[in-house]
PDB file of C-alpha atoms in Angstrom:
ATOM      1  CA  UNK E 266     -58.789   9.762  36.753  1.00 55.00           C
ATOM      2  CA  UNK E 267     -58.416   7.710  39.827  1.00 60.00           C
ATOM      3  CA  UNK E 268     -58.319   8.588  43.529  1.00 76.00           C
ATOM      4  CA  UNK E 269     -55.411   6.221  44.518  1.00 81.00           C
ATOM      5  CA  UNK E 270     -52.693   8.414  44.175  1.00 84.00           C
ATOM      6  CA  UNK E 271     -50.184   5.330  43.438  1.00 92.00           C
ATOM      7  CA  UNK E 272     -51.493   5.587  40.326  1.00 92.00           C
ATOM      8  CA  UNK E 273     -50.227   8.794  39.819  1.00 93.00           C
ATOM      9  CA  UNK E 274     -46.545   7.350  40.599  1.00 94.00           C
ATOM     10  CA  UNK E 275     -46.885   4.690  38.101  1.00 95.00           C
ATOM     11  CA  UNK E 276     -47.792   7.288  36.099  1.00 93.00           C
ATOM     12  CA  UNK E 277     -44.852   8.931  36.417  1.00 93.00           C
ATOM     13  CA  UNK E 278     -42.561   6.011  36.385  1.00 94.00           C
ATOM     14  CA  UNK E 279     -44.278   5.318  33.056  1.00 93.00           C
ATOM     15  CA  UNK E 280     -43.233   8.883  31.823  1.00 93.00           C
ATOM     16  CA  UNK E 281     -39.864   8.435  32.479  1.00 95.00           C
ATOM     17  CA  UNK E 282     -39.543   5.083  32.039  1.00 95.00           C
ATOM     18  CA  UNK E 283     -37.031   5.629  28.727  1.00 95.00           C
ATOM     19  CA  UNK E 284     -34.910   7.410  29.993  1.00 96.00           C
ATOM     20  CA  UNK E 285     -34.716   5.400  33.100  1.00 97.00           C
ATOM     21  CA  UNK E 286     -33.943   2.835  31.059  1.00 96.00           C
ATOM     22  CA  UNK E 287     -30.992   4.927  29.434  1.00 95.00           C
ATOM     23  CA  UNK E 288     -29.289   6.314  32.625  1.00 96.00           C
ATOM     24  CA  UNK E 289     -29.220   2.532  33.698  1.00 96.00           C
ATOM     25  CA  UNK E 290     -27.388   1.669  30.933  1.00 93.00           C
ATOM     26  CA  UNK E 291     -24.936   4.752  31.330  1.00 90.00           C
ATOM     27  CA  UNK E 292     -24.372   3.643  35.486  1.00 90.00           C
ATOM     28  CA  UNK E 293     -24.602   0.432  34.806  1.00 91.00           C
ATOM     29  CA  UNK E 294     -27.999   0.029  36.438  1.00 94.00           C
ATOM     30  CA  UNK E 295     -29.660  -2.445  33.834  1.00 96.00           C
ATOM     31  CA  UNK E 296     -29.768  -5.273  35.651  1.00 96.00           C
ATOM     32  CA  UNK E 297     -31.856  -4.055  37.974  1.00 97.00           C
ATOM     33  CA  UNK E 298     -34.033  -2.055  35.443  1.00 98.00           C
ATOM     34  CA  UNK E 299     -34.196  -5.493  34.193  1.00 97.00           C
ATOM     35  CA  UNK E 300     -35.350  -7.334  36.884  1.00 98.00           C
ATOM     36  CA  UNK E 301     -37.585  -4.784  38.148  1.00 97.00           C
ATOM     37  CA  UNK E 302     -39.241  -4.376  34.436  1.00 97.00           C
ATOM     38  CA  UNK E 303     -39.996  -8.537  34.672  1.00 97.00           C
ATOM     39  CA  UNK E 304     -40.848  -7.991  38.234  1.00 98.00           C
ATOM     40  CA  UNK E 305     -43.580  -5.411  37.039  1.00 96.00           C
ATOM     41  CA  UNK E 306     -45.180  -7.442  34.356  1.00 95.00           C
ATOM     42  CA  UNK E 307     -45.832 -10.310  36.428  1.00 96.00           C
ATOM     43  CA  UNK E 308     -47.964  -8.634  38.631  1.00 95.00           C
ATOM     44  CA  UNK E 309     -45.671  -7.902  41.299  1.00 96.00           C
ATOM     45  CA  UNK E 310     -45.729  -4.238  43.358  1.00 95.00           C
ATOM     46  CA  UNK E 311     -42.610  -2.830  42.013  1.00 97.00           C
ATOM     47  CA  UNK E 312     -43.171   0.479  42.722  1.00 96.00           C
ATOM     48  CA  UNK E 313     -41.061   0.566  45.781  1.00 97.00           C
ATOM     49  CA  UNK E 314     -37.911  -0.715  43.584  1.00 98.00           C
ATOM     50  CA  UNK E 315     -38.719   1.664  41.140  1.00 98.00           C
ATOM     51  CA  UNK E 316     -38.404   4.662  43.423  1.00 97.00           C
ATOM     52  CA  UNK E 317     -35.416   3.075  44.968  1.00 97.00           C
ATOM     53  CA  UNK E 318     -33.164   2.385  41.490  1.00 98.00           C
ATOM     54  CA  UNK E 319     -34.478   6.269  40.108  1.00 97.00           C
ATOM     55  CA  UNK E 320     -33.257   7.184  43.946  1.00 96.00           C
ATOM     56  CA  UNK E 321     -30.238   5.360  43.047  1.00 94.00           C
ATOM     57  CA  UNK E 322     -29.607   6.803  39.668  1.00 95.00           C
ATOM     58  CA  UNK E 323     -30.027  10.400  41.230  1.00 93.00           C
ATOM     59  CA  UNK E 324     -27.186   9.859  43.481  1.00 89.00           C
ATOM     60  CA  UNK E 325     -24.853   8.692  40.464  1.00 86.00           C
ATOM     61  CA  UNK E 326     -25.848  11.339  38.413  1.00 88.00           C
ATOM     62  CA  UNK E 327     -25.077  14.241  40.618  1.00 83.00           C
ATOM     63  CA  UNK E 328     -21.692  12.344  41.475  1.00 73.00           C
ATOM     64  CA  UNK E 329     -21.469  12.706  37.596  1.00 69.00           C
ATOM     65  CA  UNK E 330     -22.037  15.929  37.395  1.00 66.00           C
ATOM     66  CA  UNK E 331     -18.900  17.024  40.187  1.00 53.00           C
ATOM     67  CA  UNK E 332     -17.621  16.841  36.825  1.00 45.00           C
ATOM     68  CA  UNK E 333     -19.766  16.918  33.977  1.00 37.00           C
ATOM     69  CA  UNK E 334     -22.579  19.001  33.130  1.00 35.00           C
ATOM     70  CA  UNK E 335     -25.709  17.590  31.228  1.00 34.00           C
ATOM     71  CA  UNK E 336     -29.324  18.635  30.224  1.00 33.00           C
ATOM     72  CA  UNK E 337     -32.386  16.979  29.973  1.00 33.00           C
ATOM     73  CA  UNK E 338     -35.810  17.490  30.522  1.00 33.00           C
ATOM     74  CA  UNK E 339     -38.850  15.807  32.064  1.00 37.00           C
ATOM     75  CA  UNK E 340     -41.954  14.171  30.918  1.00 42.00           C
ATOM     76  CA  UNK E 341     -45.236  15.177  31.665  1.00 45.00           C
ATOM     77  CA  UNK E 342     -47.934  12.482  32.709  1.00 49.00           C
ATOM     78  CA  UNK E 343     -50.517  14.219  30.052  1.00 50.00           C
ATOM     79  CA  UNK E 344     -48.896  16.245  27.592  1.00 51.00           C
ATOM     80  CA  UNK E 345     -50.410  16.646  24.961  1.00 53.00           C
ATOM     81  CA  UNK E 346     -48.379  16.290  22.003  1.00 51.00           C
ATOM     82  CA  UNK E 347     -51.069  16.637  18.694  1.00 53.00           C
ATOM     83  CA  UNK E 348     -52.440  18.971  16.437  1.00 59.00           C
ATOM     84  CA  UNK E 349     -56.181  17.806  16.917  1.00 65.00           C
ATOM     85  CA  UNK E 350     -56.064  14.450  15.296  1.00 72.00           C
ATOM     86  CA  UNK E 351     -54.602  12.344  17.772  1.00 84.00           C
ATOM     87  CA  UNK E 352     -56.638  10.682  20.521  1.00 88.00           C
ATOM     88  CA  UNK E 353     -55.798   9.721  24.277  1.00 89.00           C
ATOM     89  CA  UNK E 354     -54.647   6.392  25.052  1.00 91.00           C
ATOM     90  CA  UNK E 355     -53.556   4.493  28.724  1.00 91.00           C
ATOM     91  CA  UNK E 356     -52.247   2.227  30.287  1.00 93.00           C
ATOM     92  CA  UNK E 357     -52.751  -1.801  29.050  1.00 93.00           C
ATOM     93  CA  UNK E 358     -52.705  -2.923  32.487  1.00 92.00           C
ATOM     94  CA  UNK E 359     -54.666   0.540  34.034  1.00 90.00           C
ATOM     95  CA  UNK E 360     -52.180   0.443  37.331  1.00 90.00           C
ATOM     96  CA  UNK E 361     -51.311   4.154  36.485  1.00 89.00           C
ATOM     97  CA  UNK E 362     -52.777   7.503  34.716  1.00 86.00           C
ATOM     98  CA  UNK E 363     -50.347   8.206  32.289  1.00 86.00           C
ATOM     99  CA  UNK E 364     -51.761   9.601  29.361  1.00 87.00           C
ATOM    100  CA  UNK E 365     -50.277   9.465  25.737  1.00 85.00           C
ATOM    101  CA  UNK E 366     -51.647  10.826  22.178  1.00 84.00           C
ATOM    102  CA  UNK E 367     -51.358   8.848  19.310  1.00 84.00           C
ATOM    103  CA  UNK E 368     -53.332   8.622  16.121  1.00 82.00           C
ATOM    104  CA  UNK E 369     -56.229   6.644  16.541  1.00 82.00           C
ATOM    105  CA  UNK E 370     -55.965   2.847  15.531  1.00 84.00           C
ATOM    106  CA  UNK E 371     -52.091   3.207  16.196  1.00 85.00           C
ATOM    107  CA  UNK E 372     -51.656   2.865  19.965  1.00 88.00           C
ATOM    108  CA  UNK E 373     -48.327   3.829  21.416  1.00 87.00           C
ATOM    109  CA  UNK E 374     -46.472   0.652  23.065  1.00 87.00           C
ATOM    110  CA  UNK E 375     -46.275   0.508  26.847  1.00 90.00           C
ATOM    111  CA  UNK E 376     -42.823   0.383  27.277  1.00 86.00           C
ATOM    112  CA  UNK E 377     -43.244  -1.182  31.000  1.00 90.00           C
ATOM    113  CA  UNK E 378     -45.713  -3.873  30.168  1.00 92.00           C
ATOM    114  CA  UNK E 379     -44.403  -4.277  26.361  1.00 90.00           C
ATOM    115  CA  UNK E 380     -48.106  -3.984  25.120  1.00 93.00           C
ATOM    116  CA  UNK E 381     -50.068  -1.474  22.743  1.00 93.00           C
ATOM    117  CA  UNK E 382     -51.446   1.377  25.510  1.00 92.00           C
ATOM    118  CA  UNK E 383     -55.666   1.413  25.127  1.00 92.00           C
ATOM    119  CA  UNK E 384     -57.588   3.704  23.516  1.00 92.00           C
ATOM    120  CA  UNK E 385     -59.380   6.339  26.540  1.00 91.00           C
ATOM    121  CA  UNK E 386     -62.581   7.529  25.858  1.00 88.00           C
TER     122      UNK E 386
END
């Protein structure tokens, strides 16, 4: 979509964005997911923080895991996740490329910005 490849971080940030918001909960991280989240939809450049509390959250985890062992997965930017009658929506605020389906006239909710994601041509 874009040439600024920040856009592909905030993309990615967007992707995982739940279940950042879950493994801050678990190390007692949500605070700062807080604050960064209110940080972000003011306008300010977050994406530094970002980096720094999923940084953060790394290092708990694999402390966690001396002793536990979990599974999860990771999100991809543009899966696709239809059978055909869905169409592509983005970002409300267009500061990164993620790409979610959705049927059309029911936009999926931004979960960084609050807001309905737009409808992509």
């Amino acid at each position: 979509m874009s040439q600024d490849p920040r856009r592909e971080e905030w993309a990615a940030v967007c992707t995982r964005l739940r279940r950042l918001a879950g493994d801050a909960n678990w190390f007692s991280l949500r605070p700062d997911f807080d604050d960064l989240t209110a940080s972000t939809r003011t306008g300010e450049d977050t994406l530094d923080g970002w980096h720094a509390l999923e940084a953060e959250l790394a290092r708990r985890a694999e402390v966690e895991l001396d002793h536990v062992v979990r599974h999860g997965k990771g999100g991809d930017a543009h899966a696709y996740r239809g059978d055909g009658s869905q169409t592509r929506h983005g970002c409300p605020r267009e500061i990164c490329d993620r790409v979610a389906w959705a049927p059309a006239g029911a936009p999926p909710e931004c979960l960084l910005f609050g807001a309905p994601m737009h409808e992509l041509p």
